[in-house]
XYZ file of C-alpha atoms in Angstrom:
591
model
C 6.508 -155.000 -48.081
C 4.432 -153.711 -50.973
C 1.291 -154.865 -49.200
C 2.346 -153.078 -46.020
C 3.026 -149.879 -47.935
C -0.327 -150.100 -49.676
C -2.103 -150.724 -46.395
C -0.334 -147.806 -44.738
C -1.204 -145.509 -47.613
C -4.823 -146.616 -47.545
C -4.970 -146.027 -43.806
C -3.585 -142.519 -44.180
C -6.096 -141.666 -46.893
C -8.909 -143.006 -44.732
C -7.703 -140.961 -41.756
C -7.407 -137.854 -43.914
C -10.989 -138.313 -45.087
C -12.198 -138.150 -41.483
C -10.575 -134.753 -40.867
C -12.365 -131.467 -41.543
C -10.918 -129.047 -44.112
C -7.820 -127.178 -43.011
C -8.708 -123.929 -41.269
C -6.615 -121.110 -42.729
C -8.014 -118.429 -40.417
C -4.661 -118.118 -38.643
C -2.935 -117.387 -41.947
C -5.529 -114.814 -42.976
C -5.461 -112.945 -39.666
C -2.586 -110.552 -40.206
C -1.604 -107.088 -39.123
C -2.852 -104.238 -41.240
C 0.078 -102.388 -42.772
C 0.291 -98.918 -44.280
C 3.009 -98.508 -46.913
C 4.604 -95.536 -48.616
C 4.609 -94.886 -52.355
C 7.484 -97.366 -52.874
C 6.112 -100.079 -50.615
C 8.172 -99.204 -47.536
C 6.486 -99.772 -44.203
C 5.121 -96.581 -42.662
C 3.101 -98.067 -39.833
C 1.788 -101.534 -38.925
C -1.177 -102.208 -36.648
C -1.664 -105.089 -34.240
C -4.282 -107.728 -34.979
C -7.625 -107.723 -33.194
C -6.123 -109.807 -30.372
C -3.030 -107.623 -29.982
C -0.421 -109.540 -31.982
C 2.195 -108.198 -34.365
C 1.818 -110.367 -37.446
C 3.148 -108.607 -40.510
C 2.616 -110.063 -43.991
C 5.805 -111.586 -45.337
C 6.943 -113.957 -48.046
C 10.093 -115.818 -48.969
C 11.083 -113.015 -51.345
C 11.011 -110.544 -48.449
C 13.694 -112.220 -46.331
C 17.417 -112.724 -46.599
C 18.168 -115.825 -48.729
C 20.870 -116.790 -46.245
C 18.263 -116.923 -43.491
C 16.171 -119.322 -45.593
C 19.198 -121.537 -46.204
C 20.017 -121.567 -42.489
C 16.383 -122.315 -41.617
C 16.304 -125.334 -43.898
C 19.703 -126.563 -42.705
C 18.613 -126.434 -39.078
C 14.940 -127.394 -39.269
C 14.414 -129.437 -42.416
C 17.407 -130.058 -44.660
C 15.380 -132.193 -47.090
C 12.540 -129.658 -47.315
C 12.932 -129.163 -51.052
C 12.699 -132.913 -51.742
C 10.100 -134.485 -49.459
C 6.326 -134.474 -49.892
C 5.507 -133.068 -46.479
C 6.923 -135.879 -44.349
C 10.618 -136.766 -44.194
C 10.877 -140.594 -43.884
C 14.485 -140.452 -42.684
C 13.652 -137.834 -40.097
C 10.664 -139.863 -38.946
C 12.784 -143.015 -38.548
C 15.386 -141.056 -36.577
C 12.724 -139.639 -34.256
C 11.182 -143.093 -33.780
C 14.569 -144.594 -32.885
C 15.214 -141.854 -30.331
C 11.802 -142.429 -28.775
C 12.392 -146.181 -28.463
C 15.834 -145.639 -26.986
C 14.737 -143.030 -24.447
C 11.160 -144.055 -23.763
C 9.889 -140.589 -24.639
C 9.703 -138.205 -27.580
C 13.121 -136.576 -27.941
C 12.920 -135.221 -31.459
C 9.611 -134.843 -33.216
C 10.988 -135.313 -36.703
C 8.740 -132.505 -37.849
C 9.332 -130.983 -41.233
C 8.691 -127.321 -41.907
C 5.457 -128.348 -43.598
C 4.391 -130.275 -40.509
C 5.194 -127.227 -38.390
C 2.968 -125.137 -40.646
C 0.199 -127.679 -40.120
C 0.657 -127.405 -36.354
C 0.612 -123.608 -36.480
C -2.560 -123.623 -38.550
C -4.242 -126.041 -36.128
C -2.453 -125.568 -32.786
C -2.772 -128.378 -30.212
C -1.097 -128.683 -26.845
C -0.391 -132.407 -26.680
C 2.799 -134.057 -27.957
C 1.498 -137.499 -28.857
C 1.678 -139.951 -31.708
C -1.873 -139.083 -32.716
C -0.947 -135.392 -32.876
C 2.084 -136.230 -35.018
C -0.053 -138.384 -37.276
C -2.491 -135.543 -37.762
C 0.356 -133.141 -38.582
C 1.805 -135.619 -41.080
C -1.519 -136.041 -42.855
C -2.073 -132.286 -42.924
C 1.481 -131.759 -44.215
C 0.890 -134.117 -47.125
C -2.334 -132.269 -47.858
C -0.530 -128.930 -47.796
C 2.189 -130.193 -50.128
C -0.414 -131.338 -52.620
C -2.159 -127.985 -52.440
C 0.694 -125.464 -52.308
C 4.141 -124.940 -53.780
C 7.244 -125.100 -51.611
C 7.543 -121.306 -51.737
C 3.946 -120.872 -50.602
C 4.530 -123.254 -47.698
C 7.603 -121.248 -46.721
C 5.486 -118.097 -46.879
C 3.053 -119.659 -44.412
C 5.842 -120.625 -42.023
C 7.465 -117.194 -42.194
C 4.127 -115.587 -41.339
C 2.944 -117.993 -38.620
C 6.132 -118.897 -36.720
C 6.088 -117.639 -33.097
C 8.942 -115.485 -31.819
C 7.923 -114.767 -28.243
C 5.345 -112.533 -26.658
C 2.955 -111.114 -29.229
C 5.390 -111.500 -32.121
C 4.401 -113.812 -34.957
C 6.264 -114.111 -38.197
C 9.865 -113.396 -39.057
C 9.158 -109.876 -40.284
C 7.603 -108.785 -36.997
C 10.503 -110.368 -35.104
C 13.094 -108.654 -37.282
C 11.534 -105.250 -36.652
C 11.108 -105.916 -32.925
C 14.627 -107.214 -32.269
C 16.714 -105.534 -34.977
C 14.635 -102.536 -36.052
C 14.685 -103.424 -39.735
C 13.162 -105.514 -42.493
C 14.452 -109.116 -42.675
C 15.717 -108.587 -46.221
C 19.292 -107.981 -45.065
C 20.369 -109.889 -41.963
C 23.745 -110.542 -40.444
C 24.776 -114.135 -39.758
C 24.074 -113.671 -36.044
C 20.672 -112.085 -36.670
C 19.612 -114.833 -39.056
C 20.762 -117.536 -36.621
C 18.760 -116.009 -33.773
C 15.624 -115.842 -35.897
C 16.088 -119.505 -36.826
C 16.458 -120.507 -33.175
C 13.588 -118.635 -31.531
C 10.505 -120.484 -32.888
C 11.612 -123.793 -31.331
C 10.938 -122.386 -27.863
C 9.817 -118.785 -28.322
C 8.910 -117.976 -24.719
C 11.946 -119.457 -22.980
C 14.370 -118.013 -25.546
C 13.006 -114.481 -25.784
C 16.139 -112.328 -25.986
C 14.413 -109.414 -24.250
C 13.760 -111.618 -21.196
C 16.200 -114.512 -21.407
C 19.200 -113.236 -23.380
C 21.504 -116.025 -22.225
C 19.074 -118.721 -23.342
C 18.710 -116.911 -26.651
C 22.485 -116.753 -27.045
C 22.904 -120.482 -26.404
C 20.161 -121.315 -28.880
C 21.857 -119.099 -31.441
C 25.144 -120.929 -30.792
C 23.547 -124.254 -31.712
C 22.251 -122.837 -34.967
C 25.635 -121.320 -35.795
C 27.350 -124.668 -35.191
C 24.951 -126.373 -37.598
C 25.401 -123.573 -40.122
C 29.180 -123.938 -40.036
C 28.937 -127.717 -40.383
C 26.659 -127.307 -43.392
C 29.136 -124.969 -45.063
C 26.752 -122.004 -45.086
C 29.234 -119.754 -43.284
C 32.986 -119.732 -42.838
C 34.686 -120.252 -39.498
C 35.569 -116.550 -39.343
C 31.976 -115.531 -40.089
C 30.666 -117.801 -37.363
C 33.285 -116.531 -34.918
C 32.258 -112.943 -35.652
C 28.591 -113.875 -35.272
C 29.256 -115.369 -31.847
C 30.722 -112.042 -30.732
C 27.681 -110.087 -31.868
C 25.546 -109.143 -28.847
C 22.054 -110.544 -28.464
C 19.383 -107.821 -28.412
C 18.098 -107.413 -24.869
C 15.136 -105.131 -25.570
C 12.447 -104.856 -28.180
C 12.481 -101.916 -30.531
C 9.418 -99.881 -31.493
C 7.762 -100.627 -34.798
C 7.806 -97.949 -37.509
C 5.337 -95.176 -36.811
C 5.643 -92.745 -39.706
C 2.671 -90.586 -40.674
C 0.653 -92.026 -37.765
C -2.315 -89.686 -38.159
C -2.734 -90.367 -41.868
C -2.237 -94.091 -41.320
C -4.958 -94.162 -38.688
C -7.305 -92.251 -40.949
C -6.997 -94.553 -43.954
C -7.242 -97.687 -41.809
C -10.356 -96.390 -40.062
C -11.972 -95.740 -43.429
C -11.220 -99.224 -44.809
C -10.609 -101.567 -41.845
C -11.078 -104.657 -43.982
C -8.166 -103.698 -46.249
C -5.028 -105.315 -44.811
C -2.507 -103.402 -46.899
C -2.803 -99.779 -47.940
C -0.283 -97.939 -50.066
C -0.083 -94.165 -49.787
C 1.460 -91.450 -51.928
C 3.687 -90.443 -49.004
C 7.459 -90.776 -49.362
C 8.884 -92.451 -46.251
C 12.238 -90.660 -46.485
C 10.662 -87.229 -46.702
C 8.180 -88.121 -43.990
C 10.929 -89.217 -41.604
C 13.027 -86.124 -42.319
C 10.135 -83.725 -41.814
C 8.972 -85.440 -38.638
C 12.495 -85.082 -37.269
C 12.593 -81.445 -38.352
C 9.251 -80.776 -36.657
C 10.477 -82.367 -33.424
C 13.686 -80.364 -33.393
C 11.965 -77.047 -34.080
C 9.169 -77.657 -31.577
C 11.661 -78.499 -28.839
C 13.494 -75.262 -29.585
C 10.278 -73.230 -29.475
C 8.755 -74.533 -26.264
C 7.220 -77.479 -24.403
C 3.580 -76.935 -25.400
C 4.056 -76.254 -29.091
C 3.354 -78.549 -31.973
C 4.082 -78.255 -35.673
C 2.109 -79.559 -38.633
C 3.579 -79.922 -42.130
C 1.939 -80.910 -45.395
C 3.801 -81.444 -48.687
C 1.836 -81.934 -51.908
C 2.772 -82.473 -55.539
C 1.439 -79.545 -57.560
C 1.058 -81.608 -60.722
C -0.869 -84.542 -59.281
C -2.250 -83.389 -55.947
C -0.497 -86.313 -54.276
C 0.487 -85.792 -50.655
C 4.182 -86.596 -50.279
C 4.448 -85.931 -46.538
C 1.936 -85.240 -43.791
C 3.123 -84.393 -40.288
C 0.059 -84.060 -38.090
C 2.010 -83.226 -34.948
C 5.391 -83.333 -33.284
C 5.128 -86.535 -31.243
C 2.151 -88.842 -31.537
C 2.602 -90.077 -27.958
C 3.264 -86.675 -26.352
C 0.055 -85.707 -24.548
C 1.557 -82.364 -23.543
C 1.725 -81.400 -27.203
C -1.610 -83.074 -28.004
C 0.388 -85.367 -30.267
C -2.457 -87.719 -31.128
C -4.436 -84.912 -32.782
C -3.959 -84.408 -36.513
C -3.264 -80.697 -36.725
C -3.350 -80.700 -40.530
C -7.126 -81.049 -40.081
C -7.469 -78.532 -37.245
C -9.138 -75.162 -37.695
C -6.641 -72.387 -37.111
C -6.146 -68.781 -38.057
C -4.166 -68.589 -41.321
C -2.427 -65.366 -40.339
C -1.115 -63.754 -43.524
C -1.303 -66.930 -45.599
C -4.374 -65.754 -47.545
C -2.749 -62.512 -48.712
C -1.587 -63.973 -52.067
C -5.200 -64.798 -52.891
C -6.340 -61.274 -52.023
C -3.782 -59.842 -54.430
C -4.488 -62.453 -57.081
C -8.234 -61.816 -57.033
C -7.641 -58.077 -57.046
C -5.472 -58.445 -60.155
C -8.007 -60.794 -61.693
C -10.765 -58.237 -61.203
C -8.742 -55.325 -62.544
C -8.450 -53.586 -59.184
C -4.664 -53.527 -59.252
C -1.559 -54.929 -60.916
C 1.914 -55.725 -59.554
C 3.165 -52.158 -59.994
C 0.077 -50.421 -58.591
C 1.127 -48.091 -55.787
C -0.687 -48.747 -52.537
C -0.706 -46.823 -49.290
C 0.865 -48.351 -46.236
C -0.162 -45.821 -43.610
C -2.498 -45.727 -40.592
C -6.048 -46.238 -41.828
C -9.355 -46.685 -40.031
C -12.182 -48.810 -41.425
C -15.015 -48.010 -39.064
C -13.982 -49.523 -35.749
C -11.268 -51.625 -37.379
C -7.758 -50.164 -37.316
C -5.261 -52.678 -38.780
C -1.559 -52.435 -38.034
C 1.573 -53.982 -39.461
C 3.352 -56.647 -37.496
C 6.300 -54.395 -36.696
C 3.951 -51.454 -35.948
C 5.776 -49.429 -38.627
C 4.657 -48.146 -42.043
C 6.315 -47.996 -45.460
C 4.302 -45.179 -47.037
C 3.603 -45.610 -50.744
C 4.645 -49.057 -51.912
C 4.022 -51.190 -54.992
C 1.658 -54.131 -54.747
C 4.578 -56.407 -55.546
C 6.687 -55.117 -52.671
C 3.724 -54.943 -50.299
C 3.133 -58.649 -50.738
C 6.819 -59.464 -50.562
C 7.005 -57.632 -47.229
C 3.677 -59.086 -46.109
C 2.365 -55.631 -45.216
C -1.074 -55.607 -43.659
C -2.470 -52.209 -44.670
C -2.173 -52.644 -48.473
C -3.747 -56.107 -48.233
C -6.677 -54.728 -46.249
C -7.049 -51.894 -48.774
C -7.367 -54.384 -51.639
C -9.697 -56.625 -49.646
C -11.906 -53.619 -48.921
C -12.143 -52.881 -52.638
C -12.721 -56.544 -53.459
C -15.255 -57.140 -50.681
C -14.826 -59.646 -47.827
C -17.913 -61.656 -48.748
C -16.834 -61.909 -52.360
C -13.389 -63.049 -51.287
C -14.815 -65.721 -48.985
C -17.145 -66.943 -51.711
C -14.225 -67.529 -54.060
C -12.359 -69.502 -51.408
C -15.419 -71.613 -50.651
C -16.023 -72.172 -54.365
C -12.494 -73.557 -54.498
C -13.437 -76.152 -51.871
C -12.105 -74.544 -48.699
C -14.264 -75.010 -45.601
C -14.115 -71.696 -43.773
C -15.099 -71.200 -40.132
C -16.178 -67.781 -38.920
C -16.655 -66.446 -35.370
C -20.052 -67.161 -33.890
C -21.072 -63.536 -33.514
C -23.215 -63.993 -36.612
C -22.101 -60.768 -38.235
C -21.023 -60.288 -41.820
C -17.379 -61.113 -42.538
C -15.099 -58.159 -41.965
C -11.757 -57.042 -43.268
C -9.937 -58.935 -40.510
C -10.392 -62.140 -42.517
C -7.489 -61.013 -44.693
C -5.160 -61.033 -41.690
C -6.206 -64.285 -40.087
C -9.677 -63.517 -38.756
C -11.174 -66.834 -39.840
C -10.527 -70.555 -39.441
C -9.149 -72.877 -42.099
C -7.328 -76.193 -42.020
C -3.782 -76.731 -43.175
C -5.091 -79.309 -45.640
C -7.461 -76.801 -47.237
C -4.805 -74.098 -47.307
C -2.383 -76.476 -48.990
C -4.995 -77.332 -51.582
C -5.477 -73.624 -52.307
C -1.734 -73.142 -52.764
C -1.535 -76.147 -55.061
C -4.250 -74.429 -57.083
C -2.230 -71.222 -57.097
C 0.795 -73.082 -58.443
C -1.423 -74.714 -61.097
C -2.518 -71.372 -62.491
C -5.744 -71.207 -60.514
C -6.947 -74.792 -60.994
C -7.765 -76.443 -57.673
C -7.501 -80.233 -57.491
C -8.277 -82.580 -54.596
C -5.332 -83.686 -52.526
C -4.848 -87.430 -52.648
C -3.035 -89.613 -50.136
C -3.766 -93.078 -51.527
C -1.953 -94.473 -54.529
C -3.765 -94.808 -57.839
C -6.092 -97.767 -58.047
C -6.642 -97.881 -54.302
C -9.128 -95.046 -53.896
C -9.177 -91.726 -52.158
C -8.536 -91.344 -48.492
C -11.846 -89.747 -47.616
C -15.119 -90.220 -49.453
C -16.583 -86.905 -48.329
C -15.900 -84.015 -45.986
C -16.657 -84.931 -42.409
C -16.765 -83.059 -39.100
C -13.504 -83.298 -37.211
C -12.092 -82.155 -33.916
C -11.754 -78.379 -33.833
C -8.988 -76.451 -32.172
C -10.423 -73.022 -32.837
C -11.851 -72.738 -29.333
C -15.366 -71.784 -28.251
C -15.417 -68.705 -30.458
C -15.424 -70.643 -33.719
C -18.544 -71.713 -35.546
C -19.405 -75.402 -35.715
C -19.096 -75.937 -39.443
C -18.116 -79.191 -41.222
C -14.377 -79.250 -41.622
C -13.005 -80.002 -45.097
C -10.347 -82.659 -45.010
C -8.509 -81.757 -48.180
C -8.592 -85.463 -49.081
C -11.970 -85.855 -50.782
C -12.777 -88.043 -53.746
C -12.589 -86.500 -57.195
C -15.484 -84.013 -57.258
C -17.613 -83.065 -60.206
C -15.966 -80.513 -62.499
C -18.378 -77.830 -61.301
C -17.507 -78.302 -57.644
C -14.099 -76.613 -57.656
C -13.919 -73.915 -60.330
C -10.596 -72.158 -60.813
C -9.701 -69.681 -58.078
C -8.696 -67.214 -60.772
C -9.013 -66.818 -64.482
C -5.269 -66.196 -64.529
C -4.739 -63.138 -66.662
C -1.506 -62.388 -68.427
C 0.224 -61.468 -65.169
C 0.172 -65.033 -63.930
C 1.777 -66.245 -67.143
C 4.596 -63.724 -66.899
C 8.106 -64.422 -65.732
C 7.404 -62.358 -62.628
C 5.177 -64.955 -61.001
C 7.827 -66.699 -58.929
C 9.573 -63.506 -57.866
C 6.223 -62.067 -56.854
C 5.264 -64.868 -54.481
C 7.853 -64.024 -51.833
C 6.887 -63.405 -48.239
C 8.822 -62.168 -45.260
C 7.765 -61.776 -41.668
C 10.071 -58.833 -41.032
C 11.483 -55.992 -43.053
C 14.515 -57.081 -45.102
C 17.810 -55.292 -44.849
C 19.023 -53.267 -47.778
C 18.079 -54.801 -51.117
C 17.487 -58.224 -49.642
C 13.997 -58.301 -51.158
C 15.295 -58.179 -54.690
C 18.131 -60.668 -54.199
C 16.459 -63.261 -52.040
C 15.401 -66.655 -53.294
C 11.876 -66.544 -54.725
C 11.217 -70.084 -53.587
C 11.425 -69.506 -49.840
C 8.682 -67.932 -47.830
C 7.484 -67.231 -44.344
C 4.347 -65.844 -42.745
C 3.611 -64.202 -39.468
C 0.382 -65.078 -37.761
C -2.416 -62.726 -36.721
C -0.907 -62.851 -33.245
C 2.004 -64.548 -31.537
C -0.007 -67.695 -30.899
C -0.295 -68.788 -34.509
C 2.393 -69.213 -37.083
C 2.108 -70.288 -40.720
C 4.552 -70.598 -43.532
C 3.935 -71.616 -47.107
C 5.288 -71.517 -50.603
C 3.784 -72.205 -53.980
C 6.876 -73.901 -55.378
C 9.871 -75.157 -53.495
C 12.942 -77.293 -53.752
C 13.186 -79.385 -50.608
C 16.496 -80.756 -49.419
C 15.929 -83.651 -47.056
C 18.968 -85.537 -45.778
C 20.998 -84.218 -48.675
C 18.531 -85.134 -51.423
C 16.860 -82.371 -53.406
C 13.345 -82.863 -54.699
C 11.928 -81.638 -57.973
C 10.795 -77.988 -57.711
C 7.125 -78.763 -58.109
C 6.003 -79.220 -54.528
C 3.692 -77.071 -52.487
C 4.484 -77.382 -48.831
C 2.861 -75.760 -45.853
C 3.804 -75.810 -42.247
C 2.467 -74.163 -39.162
C 3.133 -74.191 -35.460
C -0.251 -74.323 -33.760
C 0.134 -73.765 -30.059
C -1.571 -75.678 -27.306
C -3.331 -74.196 -24.299
C -2.657 -70.619 -25.372
C 1.126 -70.894 -25.223
C 2.976 -67.808 -26.430
C 5.797 -68.027 -28.944
C 7.138 -64.630 -27.973
C 7.978 -61.596 -30.085
C 11.345 -62.860 -31.292
C 10.273 -66.361 -32.290
C 7.600 -65.665 -34.863
C 9.378 -66.469 -38.100
C 9.509 -69.903 -39.695
C 11.189 -70.889 -42.893
C 9.662 -73.488 -45.162
C-alpha cells in the first residue's frame, strides 16, 4: 500500500512537471469599478469582452452564504489539500455503477482550477489535470484566497461572473447581506448557469434553489421555519441595472487611467443619489428638453462631494450623456458677487454705498432689471441681495470689464467670449460670456475661502487628480462662442503663482456681515423678507429665460433627512437643450 501511494504521488508530481504555469489572466481580468469616498460602488464597467466581473473577496459576502456554499459544494473544504479523497471515491463508485460520470467529486479548489483553465470535455484526464492544479493552488494560496478566486470567477449566467455581479444583477445590492433564499440561489446557479438563469428559466432556478435549501436544512445552517420562508420567497425574473451614480465623472476618471481597475472618488454616494433624484424631479416639472447640472464642493478641501452632469444619462432628448458641469454657458447673474467684491477691494464702494438703480445708457447698451422695474437709490448690500442689474453694471463700468475678466482668468477660470472680436463690454456682468459650472464652483469656493482659489479635486488623496491639465471639451455655447480651451475645474495642484487670490479681502470680508451680504433673489421680496430671510439660501436669474443658475457660498444641505456641515459650496443650473424656453414664471431655482 505504501509503495502504491508513493508511486501515485510520484506520478502526480511527474504529471505536474509537464504542465505549464497556471494562467491567472482570467482572475486579473476584472471590471473597472468607481467607488465613492467610503468605498461604496458608484459605477462598474464591463470588461473588454462585455462581462460584468466585479472584484470581490470572502470578506465582502454574507458569511451565511459562504457556509451554505461549502455545505453544498465542498463540505470538507477547510480540511483537504485541494482534492477530497472521500469525494473522489464517491464519484468513482457512481461512475462504475452507472457507466458514466454522475458526480465529478470536484472540490471548490478544483472548480477554481477549471475556471482558470476552462476546458469543454468531462473526462478522467480533465479531472486529473484539475486535481493537480488544485493541489498546486492549495500549496500557493490560503483557503481565503482560494475562496476569493471562486467568488470572482464563478459563472452566474449570461455575462455575469462572480457573486458580486450576480447579487447586483438579481437582487440590486451588495452580497454582504443576503436572505436565506438569495444565498441559496447564488449557491445553486454556478452548477448550471445558463439553464438555471432566473431571468430566463425561473422554474429551473427555483428547483435548484430548493435542492440547496434542503441541504442547508440538513446541515443545520437554517431552521425549518427559515427554510419554509425561503421557499416562499419569489425568484427574481429579471435582471436589475447596475449602479450608475455620477456616470459622467466615472467615465472621465476611467478614461484618464484605463489601466486602474479601482478608483475611489471624493463623491458621497448618498448625496449623489439624492441630488440626481432631485435633478430628475425638477427637470420633469420644468419641461421635456431641460437638463440640470449640480456640483457640490467642500470649501475647506476643494473636494467634490457630488457632481450631477445631467438629468438622465440615457435620455437622448435631454442630451443626458453630456457632462453639463463642463459645458460653456452664460452665468446669468452668478458673477455679480465678484463684481461687488472687486469693487470693494479696489475702494470703489462698500456695502452701504448708495447706488442708482434707474434707466441708464452706456453707449448702445441699455441694461434692464429682470422685472423691468427700478428701485431708485439703493445700498450696495441691498442691490446685491435683490440681484439688481443696473447697480452691478455701474460698478463694473467703474471697475472696467477687461480688468474684471483678467481677475477671473487669474483665478483659473476659462472664459469664452463671443467671436465678434471686440473688447469685452459691460454685458459680461449680466451673463454675456461663457463659463463652465466647474469653474464657477471653483470661484465660489474661493469666495468662501476669503479669496483663495484652490483646485477642485474628485479623486481621493493618494490616488491623484482627475485631470492632469485643462483640455478642450464639447461646447454648448453655440456657434457664437469662441473656441477656447475649456477649464475642467479638476486640474492637478498648480504652482502657487497660477491662481492668486481673487481678492485681498479687506476688513469687510472679515466682518460678521459677510454671510448676510451674500444673499440673492430672482424677484423682489415682499415686505422685509430681505432682512429676515436665511443668508444661506440663494437663487439667480439668467441673462434670459433660457439659462438659469443658482449658487451659494455656504450652505447646509439636507439630503434624505441628513444635514451636512455648513461648509459646502454648491452650484446648480438648468441648461436648456435646443433653445427650449423655461417661461417667465419658471425662472427661479433654490439651491
